[in-house]
Amino acid sequence: CHLIHYLRLSHHLIVLNYVIHTFDKLKFVSSEDINITDAVFDGVEVRVFEPPMKEDERLKRSVVYIHGGGWALASARTSLYNNLCRVMAESLNAVVVSVEYRLVPEVRFPEQFHDTLRATKHFLQPDVLAEYSVDPGRIAISGDSAGGNLAAAVCQQLSKDEHLTIKPKLQALIYPVLQAFDFNTPSYQQNMNMPVLPRYVMINYWIDYINANYDLAHSLLINNHTALDVGQALSFRGRLNWTSLLPSSFKKNYKPVIQNTGKAEIIQEIPALLDVRAGPLLAENETLRLQPKTYILTCENDVLRDDGVMYAKRLQNAGVEVTLDHFNDCFHGCMIFTVWPTDFSAGIQTRNSYIKWLDESL
């Protein structure tokens, strides 16, 4: 893929997505158990999973789901996410709306955020909820990885929208990516070469998402963009101080990487690095206080572990009820791997725990 990109035949992410979809020839077929339809919500494609109405049942609960893939890969229509949303709809007897937001390189930040926000706000309209027989008081917003990033950012935006009469009851974030401020948290250091999502891959996803240059990768890796002499970063430093936000079992013997002098021009050229819509962990306490009851799933073998743990701690400090569901023996992305030949026990274990929380809380 990178060779094709180097030869300027195509963007490597376009090629990678083509490979993914070539090996994933799922045809969506409704069954008597779940009705699957594709729709468009305010210009954004979605896939809707609807269980049949039970006798004497008037309204169902619902989950808006946002898939992962580094803002660049996968789809609501791939078999792994199609299967996850189908299982959620069946297990919860809930209407699941899976958002098909546009991907890098077709669009960059903040367009993925705008797509998911528009689709979610459209669904939250009373007449649309009535069309799908959804209870306005029992709606969750959820997502994994980059989808968890978008879910958290959208939930923050919805919480501040004074004109919105219906808002999510819950948010459920699965190993979310929540900040590009510090690429040397203990989990980034511990898992820097961990398969599935090594640190350099996550940094490249960020570079693609915010439309930056790959030449910046090393500066980002050593936190040059948030050095002590970068004035724009000063107000955010306390919000991502992992030495106070992480438990000792996660901090271990790792040391913070804080440069005295760095490259202020990086933030000047790429303000998205400090945009709360891109990094929800950067949000101020006033916004965090408005967030709904929250579930955050983290995995030990994941560079993003500490993003989720820090967000859980900041939400708790702001007075939000939070369940932090940590798995010591699991890895990034594991929850979607529940179908043969990638039916891993880690996937079944995390998916069951996630659905159990939704079932008890929604």
Phi, psi and omega in degrees: 000317181290327176296316178298319179294319180297322179280000178063030176277331178186167173284138185300331179288327174297316180296316181296318177296324177298317179297316180301313184286333177294321180274358183234082184264046182290131170256125182284128182228124176287157177227178178291345180272314183226129175266122183247123180225153174256139182217176176233121179251106179052047177085359182248130179288140176221159171242129185247130179249118184237118172286156178292150178290136177273162180300133180068010178267131182256311184230149179248158170280172187209154176229126169270118185246137181238118186286158177270190181126028176063029184062010190225340188234168175071189188190156173296343185263352177292155188298324183296315180281327175299318179292318180300312183291327178294315179297319178299314181298319180290312185292324184264352189050052187231153172280121180249125178252113181259120189273128180259070181289156180288153190246160165294140006265005179302315177223160179236177175305136010259020187296323177299320177297314181297320179300310183292324178294315181297315181297319181292315179296324177297315181296327183283358176291138183306320182290328178288317177300321178295322179300323181261009179055049181254136176287118182299339182266004184226063181236134177244151171243136189210161176183163179242142176057241177297330175292327174292324174301311181293322179298315180295317181294318179294319180298319177299316181295316180298323183294336182262358183276104184288344182269353182272120184274335181241127182229158181300142176281328184220159164230141181229114187247124183256118186028063185284149169265122193233357182198151174237026183275319187224110178263022179227032170297163179307320181289327175293322179287315183296321188249025187301333180245019182290131178301160184084305181217074173292163186301317183295330177291317179297320178296320178295323175299316178299315181300318178293318184295317183266007175061048178258181181263139179299340178296343180276354187305314183293320179298320177293319183301323182261014175064033175296332184286346180233035178295165184298336181267007177267098188302323183297336184272346188300317184291343182264346190301317181293337181282345180233032180278091186293341179295336178254340185267340183258145174290157183300330180295338177265325181292322181050230180253017182284149182245145177297147175251099181234113181280141175287318177234140182219219184232092181297335181295338179298312179292324179297320181280330184231073181297343179300336179300333180244021178270124184296339176290334176269324181236085184302338179292344179279353186298150178283161184300326181300324177286320182297327180296337182273355186284149180282175174311135193230142173241132177229123178257129179231156179236141183298319184268062188206127178300335184271002182309311187286335173303311181294319182293319179294321179294319177301317181293318180294321177296316178299317179298333180272359177097011180272141176284121186230137169249116175261114185252097186257137181240115185290334187248020184244168188229166182298134177086359190295333190293336181273353182268080183231006183240137179304137009268007179249048179268082184274147178298327178298323179292314180297316183298311182290320180296317180297320181292319178297312181293324178299316179296316178300318182296322182280336189254335188273000000 
